[in-house]
Short mmCIF file of C-alpha atoms in Angstrom, two decimals:
data_model
loop_
_atom_site.label_atom_id
_atom_site.label_comp_id
_atom_site.label_asym_id
_atom_site.label_seq_id
_atom_site.Cartn_x
_atom_site.Cartn_y
_atom_site.Cartn_z
CA MET G 672 0.00 0.24 -0.19
CA SER G 673 0.79 3.58 -0.95
CA TRP G 674 1.37 6.47 1.26
CA THR G 675 -1.47 7.99 -1.01
CA GLU G 676 -3.86 5.03 -0.29
CA LEU G 677 -3.19 5.21 3.59
CA VAL G 678 -3.97 8.71 3.73
CA GLY G 679 -6.87 7.61 1.23
CA LEU G 680 -8.09 5.13 3.76
CA CYS G 681 -7.83 7.32 6.81
CA LEU G 682 -9.58 10.33 5.58
CA TYR G 683 -12.74 7.86 4.91
CA PHE G 684 -12.63 6.25 8.21
CA MET G 685 -12.28 10.13 9.62
CA MET G 686 -15.54 10.77 7.44
CA LEU G 687 -17.56 7.59 8.98
CA SER G 688 -16.08 8.16 12.72
CA PHE G 689 -17.74 11.71 12.10
CA LEU G 690 -21.15 9.98 10.76
CA ALA G 691 -21.13 7.01 12.65
CA VAL G 692 -24.63 7.38 14.17
CA GLY G 693 -25.03 4.37 16.61
CA GLY G 694 -21.24 3.55 16.96
CA ALA G 695 -18.77 1.37 15.74
CA PRO G 696 -21.12 -1.40 14.52
CA SER G 697 -23.39 0.95 12.44
CA VAL G 698 -20.35 1.50 9.57
CA LEU G 699 -18.93 -1.55 9.64
CA PRO G 700 -21.28 -2.41 6.16
CA GLU G 701 -19.28 0.72 4.34
CA MET G 702 -15.68 -0.27 5.54
CA HIS G 703 -16.77 -3.29 4.33
CA ARG G 704 -18.00 -1.78 1.05
CA TYR G 705 -14.42 0.26 1.10
CA VAL G 706 -11.60 -2.20 2.14
CA VAL G 707 -13.37 -5.48 0.46
CA GLU G 708 -15.46 -4.57 -2.30
CA VAL G 709 -13.91 -0.89 -3.41
CA HIS G 710 -10.53 -1.80 -2.68
CA ALA G 711 -9.67 -5.08 -2.23
CA TYR G 712 -7.28 -4.93 0.51
CA MET G 713 -8.71 -8.19 1.92
CA THR G 714 -10.90 -10.85 1.21
CA THR G 715 -14.62 -10.90 3.30
CA GLU G 716 -13.38 -14.03 5.07
CA GLN G 717 -10.42 -12.31 6.38
CA PHE G 718 -12.91 -8.87 6.99
CA ALA G 719 -15.04 -11.27 8.94
CA GLN G 720 -12.36 -12.78 10.98
CA LEU G 721 -10.65 -9.76 12.00
CA TYR G 722 -13.78 -8.27 13.10
CA SER G 723 -14.80 -11.64 15.01
CA LEU G 724 -11.25 -11.44 16.68
CA ALA G 725 -11.80 -8.00 18.43
CA GLN G 726 -15.21 -8.84 19.68
CA VAL G 727 -12.93 -11.27 22.73
CA ALA G 728 -11.23 -8.47 23.65
CA PRO G 729 -11.83 -5.92 26.02
CA GLY G 730 -12.20 -2.47 25.60
CA PRO G 731 -14.38 0.10 23.02
CA ASN G 732 -15.72 -2.10 20.53
CA VAL G 733 -13.84 0.05 17.51
CA MET G 734 -11.02 -2.07 18.15
CA TYR G 735 -11.61 -4.02 15.24
CA VAL G 736 -10.75 -0.90 13.10
CA PRO G 737 -6.61 -1.01 13.98
CA LEU G 738 -6.48 -4.61 13.21
CA PHE G 739 -8.16 -3.79 9.36
CA GLY G 740 -5.20 -0.95 9.52
CA TRP G 741 -2.48 -3.49 10.61
CA HIS G 742 -3.79 -5.71 8.13
CA ILE G 743 -3.98 -3.39 5.07
CA ALA G 744 -0.52 -1.09 6.18
CA GLY G 745 0.93 -2.71 9.00
CA TRP G 746 2.26 -0.81 12.31
CA ILE G 747 1.40 2.40 10.99
CA GLY G 748 -1.40 1.24 9.57
CA ALA G 749 -3.04 -0.11 13.11
CA VAL G 750 -1.96 3.09 14.68
CA ALA G 751 -3.63 5.88 11.89
CA THR G 752 -6.49 4.02 11.66
CA LEU G 753 -7.34 3.59 15.26
CA PHE G 754 -6.72 7.61 15.51
CA SER G 755 -8.81 8.58 12.37
CA VAL G 756 -12.07 6.53 13.46
CA VAL G 757 -11.35 7.36 17.46
CA VAL G 758 -10.54 11.05 17.35
CA PRO G 759 -13.52 12.70 15.43
CA SER G 760 -16.16 10.48 17.03
CA PHE G 761 -14.77 11.68 20.43
CA SER G 762 -14.12 15.30 19.98
CA LEU G 763 -18.27 15.33 18.47
CA THR G 764 -19.09 13.34 21.51
CA LEU G 765 -17.21 15.95 23.69
CA VAL G 766 -19.44 18.96 21.64
CA ILE G 767 -22.19 17.09 22.11
CA ALA G 768 -21.86 16.09 26.10
CA ARG G 769 -21.41 20.04 26.43
CA LEU G 770 -24.47 21.00 24.43
CA TYR G 771 -26.62 18.14 26.49
CA ALA G 772 -25.35 18.88 29.70
CA ARG G 773 -26.74 23.01 28.84
CA HIS G 774 -29.57 22.15 27.49
CA PRO G 775 -30.52 18.36 28.50
CA LYS G 776 -34.33 18.76 27.56
CA ALA G 777 -33.95 20.62 24.00
CA ALA G 778 -36.60 19.40 21.69
CA PHE G 779 -34.18 19.00 18.97
CA GLY G 780 -31.14 16.95 20.44
CA VAL G 781 -34.37 14.69 21.77
CA ALA G 782 -35.79 14.52 18.05
CA MET G 783 -32.36 13.78 16.31
CA ARG G 784 -31.25 10.72 19.06
CA ARG G 785 -34.77 9.76 18.36
CA GLY G 786 -35.03 10.01 14.95
CA LEU G 787 -31.58 8.45 14.00
CA THR G 788 -32.73 5.28 16.42
CA PRO G 789 -34.27 3.11 13.76
CA ILE G 790 -31.30 4.22 11.32
CA THR G 791 -28.17 2.98 13.40
CA ILE G 792 -31.11 -0.49 13.50
CA GLY G 793 -30.97 -0.94 10.09
CA LEU G 794 -27.46 -0.30 9.78
CA ILE G 795 -26.77 -2.81 12.75
CA PHE G 796 -28.99 -5.30 10.97
CA SER G 797 -26.95 -4.64 7.93
CA SER G 798 -23.53 -5.12 9.38
CA ALA G 799 -24.87 -8.65 10.15
CA TRP G 800 -25.94 -9.27 6.86
CA VAL G 801 -22.71 -8.18 5.03
CA LEU G 802 -21.19 -10.68 7.40
CA LEU G 803 -23.46 -13.50 7.51
CA PRO G 804 -22.34 -14.99 4.22
CA ALA G 805 -18.35 -14.66 4.86
CA VAL G 806 -18.84 -16.55 8.39
CA ASN G 807 -21.21 -19.18 7.91
CA ARG G 808 -20.55 -21.70 5.16
CA ASP G 809 -23.39 -23.94 5.93
CA TRP G 810 -26.14 -24.24 8.00
CA ARG G 811 -24.72 -25.17 11.16
CA GLY G 812 -23.08 -21.96 11.21
CA TYR G 813 -26.33 -20.08 11.19
CA VAL G 814 -27.80 -22.34 13.71
CA LEU G 815 -25.05 -21.56 16.12
CA THR G 816 -25.92 -17.62 14.97
CA ALA G 817 -29.58 -18.11 15.60
CA LEU G 818 -28.93 -20.02 19.10
CA THR G 819 -26.44 -16.67 20.10
CA VAL G 820 -29.73 -14.16 19.18
CA LEU G 821 -31.77 -16.71 21.68
CA ILE G 822 -29.21 -16.95 24.38
CA VAL G 823 -28.08 -13.10 24.80
CA MET G 824 -31.94 -12.07 24.41
CA ARG G 825 -33.36 -14.16 26.90
CA THR G 826 -30.23 -14.88 29.53
CA LYS G 827 -28.58 -12.17 31.26
CA LEU G 828 -25.30 -14.63 30.40
CA ASN G 829 -22.08 -12.35 29.67
CA PRO G 830 -21.21 -12.56 25.79
CA ILE G 831 -17.75 -13.13 25.65
CA TRP G 832 -18.87 -16.60 27.42
CA VAL G 833 -20.83 -17.18 24.06
CA LEU G 834 -17.59 -16.32 22.12
CA VAL G 835 -15.98 -18.99 24.26
CA GLY G 836 -18.82 -21.33 23.27
CA GLY G 837 -18.86 -20.45 19.95
CA ALA G 838 -15.16 -20.91 19.79
CA ALA G 839 -15.40 -24.33 21.47
CA ALA G 840 -17.88 -25.39 19.00
CA GLY G 841 -15.97 -24.58 16.24
CA MET G 842 -12.85 -26.64 17.78
CA ALA G 843 -15.18 -29.75 18.21
CA GLY G 844 -15.52 -29.26 14.66
CA ILE G 845 -19.31 -28.35 15.18
CA VAL G 846 -19.59 -25.86 12.66
CA MET J 391 -9.76 20.02 25.93
CA ARG J 392 -6.20 18.64 26.87
CA GLY J 393 -6.97 16.99 29.82
CA ALA J 394 -9.74 14.88 27.37
CA PHE J 395 -7.36 13.76 24.83
CA SER J 396 -5.09 12.29 27.48
CA ALA J 397 -7.43 10.47 29.17
CA LEU J 398 -8.67 8.91 25.40
CA ALA J 399 -5.18 8.19 25.12
CA GLY J 400 -4.97 6.41 27.97
CA PHE J 401 -8.24 4.74 27.30
CA LEU J 402 -7.10 3.64 24.67
CA ALA J 403 -3.45 2.09 25.27
CA ALA J 404 -4.07 -1.19 26.99
CA PRO J 405 -7.30 -2.58 24.66
CA PHE J 406 -4.91 -1.41 21.47
CA ALA J 407 -2.07 -3.57 23.13
CA VAL J 408 -4.49 -6.61 23.70
CA ILE J 409 -5.79 -6.16 20.15
CA MET J 410 -2.71 -5.93 18.22
CA THR J 411 -1.10 -9.41 20.72
CA LEU J 412 -4.56 -10.94 19.29
CA GLY J 413 -3.63 -9.67 15.91
CA PHE J 414 -0.32 -10.76 15.87
CA LEU J 415 -0.82 -14.34 17.24
CA HIS J 416 -3.78 -14.85 15.01
CA ARG J 417 -0.69 -14.09 11.79
CA GLN J 418 1.31 -16.53 13.64
CA TYR J 419 -1.43 -19.28 14.26
CA GLY J 420 -4.72 -18.53 12.50
CA GLU J 421 -3.60 -20.78 9.83
CA MET J 422 -3.47 -23.90 11.92
CA PRO J 423 -6.73 -26.00 11.79
CA ILE J 424 -8.02 -25.59 15.23
CA VAL J 425 -7.37 -22.01 15.25
CA HIS J 426 -9.40 -21.53 12.45
CA ALA J 427 -12.10 -23.56 13.48
CA ALA J 428 -12.39 -21.62 16.93
CA LEU J 429 -12.47 -18.69 14.84
CA THR J 430 -15.01 -20.25 12.41
CA GLY J 431 -17.44 -20.37 15.54
CA MET J 432 -16.51 -17.57 17.18
CA SER J 433 -17.42 -15.50 14.08
CA ALA J 434 -21.04 -17.28 14.01
CA VAL J 435 -21.53 -16.21 17.56
CA ALA J 436 -20.42 -12.62 16.88
CA VAL J 437 -22.88 -12.05 13.81
CA GLY J 438 -25.21 -13.39 16.42
CA LEU J 439 -24.11 -10.46 18.83
CA LEU J 440 -24.77 -7.85 16.11
CA ILE J 441 -28.62 -9.46 15.84
CA ALA J 442 -29.08 -9.59 19.19
CA VAL J 443 -27.85 -5.94 19.87
CA ALA J 444 -30.01 -4.64 16.77
CA SER J 445 -33.34 -6.45 17.88
CA ARG J 446 -32.77 -5.22 21.94
CA MET J 447 -33.19 -1.76 20.07
CA VAL J 448 -36.27 -2.49 18.14
CA ILE J 449 -37.87 -3.16 21.46
CA VAL J 450 -36.92 -0.14 22.45
CA LEU J 451 -38.82 1.42 19.00
CA GLN J 452 -42.01 3.04 19.63
CA ARG J 453 -45.22 1.06 18.23
CA ARG J 454 -45.52 3.37 15.51
CA TRP J 455 -45.32 2.08 11.71
CA LEU J 456 -42.92 5.34 10.06
CA PRO J 457 -39.71 4.00 12.45
CA TRP J 458 -39.92 0.83 10.68
CA VAL J 459 -39.83 2.48 7.00
CA PHE J 460 -36.58 3.86 7.97
CA VAL J 461 -35.28 0.44 9.58
CA VAL J 462 -36.11 -1.49 6.76
CA ALA J 463 -34.87 1.36 4.35
CA THR J 464 -31.24 1.38 5.74
CA PHE J 465 -31.18 -2.23 5.98
CA VAL J 466 -32.24 -2.69 2.28
CA GLY J 467 -30.13 0.52 1.20
CA VAL J 468 -26.70 -0.26 2.94
CA GLY J 469 -27.05 -3.89 3.56
CA VAL J 470 -28.93 -5.72 0.56
CA LEU J 471 -28.16 -3.60 -2.03
CA ARG J 472 -24.63 -2.53 -0.78
CA TRP J 473 -25.49 1.19 -1.90
CA PRO J 474 -22.76 4.01 -0.51
CA PHE J 475 -23.64 4.19 3.69
CA LEU J 476 -23.12 8.31 2.43
CA ALA J 477 -26.08 8.02 -0.40
CA VAL J 478 -28.16 6.30 1.95
CA VAL J 479 -27.92 8.04 5.72
CA GLY J 480 -27.67 11.24 3.83
CA VAL J 481 -31.13 10.99 1.93
CA LEU J 482 -32.55 9.47 4.89
CA ALA J 483 -31.27 10.95 8.07
CA PRO J 484 -33.13 14.53 7.75
CA PHE J 485 -36.46 12.78 7.07
CA ALA J 486 -36.26 10.55 9.99
CA ILE J 487 -34.90 13.56 12.25
CA TYR J 488 -37.93 15.73 10.85
CA ALA J 489 -40.34 12.97 11.12
CA SER J 490 -39.44 12.38 14.76
CA TRP J 491 -39.39 16.44 15.34
CA ARG J 492 -42.99 16.47 14.23
CA GLY J 493 -43.88 13.59 16.47
CA ARG J 494 -44.43 11.28 14.19
CA ALA J 495 -41.77 8.57 14.70
#
């Protein structure tokens, strides 16, 4: 990857970070479009694996981004992409938090949050939709995905244990 | 402001170290069949977690039809048709905010 490409990638991630309504999972489909479909920096399987790998790590859920950056452009890529996605949304959050503290009941703020929620939901479902074919090669994978949804919705089990269970199921050759 | 950004750096340092360690291990051992199999299982779960997060948010959605239009339109545009995020959200967001401002969604 050339420097201009890395700068292009970082600028793109920065822009997405400003627009990430609903946080990190909501920009996943667009990142997939950019790094897999448009630029072919990695395969869709690699994309899905790196994303899943990041789910077992503690910390904020944007941590899949430096893995993409690392894959594409090494250490510099990891650091550069992390800052590209974190700094804009963090600054925006600071500004909004300040506004919110000053006008907690501002009607427009409430309307904006409430109005964007359905879009966020659509984006997160899109993330799942984009990852599904890369992740599940046959029906057993889909069963495991469905089971996960059921367990997370119905119980208070920490998702990390479901991930561990998924890893165990994989090692046992079930999926 | 500066305090906030150094707090951010402190907040990110440890998770970044962990994630890069994982990435490094993945690069070293990811081709081993057992590791690959574990990741395959984890990936299926990771997708399920995304669906669960979105489904939980659906529950708090108000019982009106208009928010659903935005959920479905976003999903079809970004997820199914793979249209650019900017185009889809750029068009839908103003309508969604306007609708909720007018108290319809």
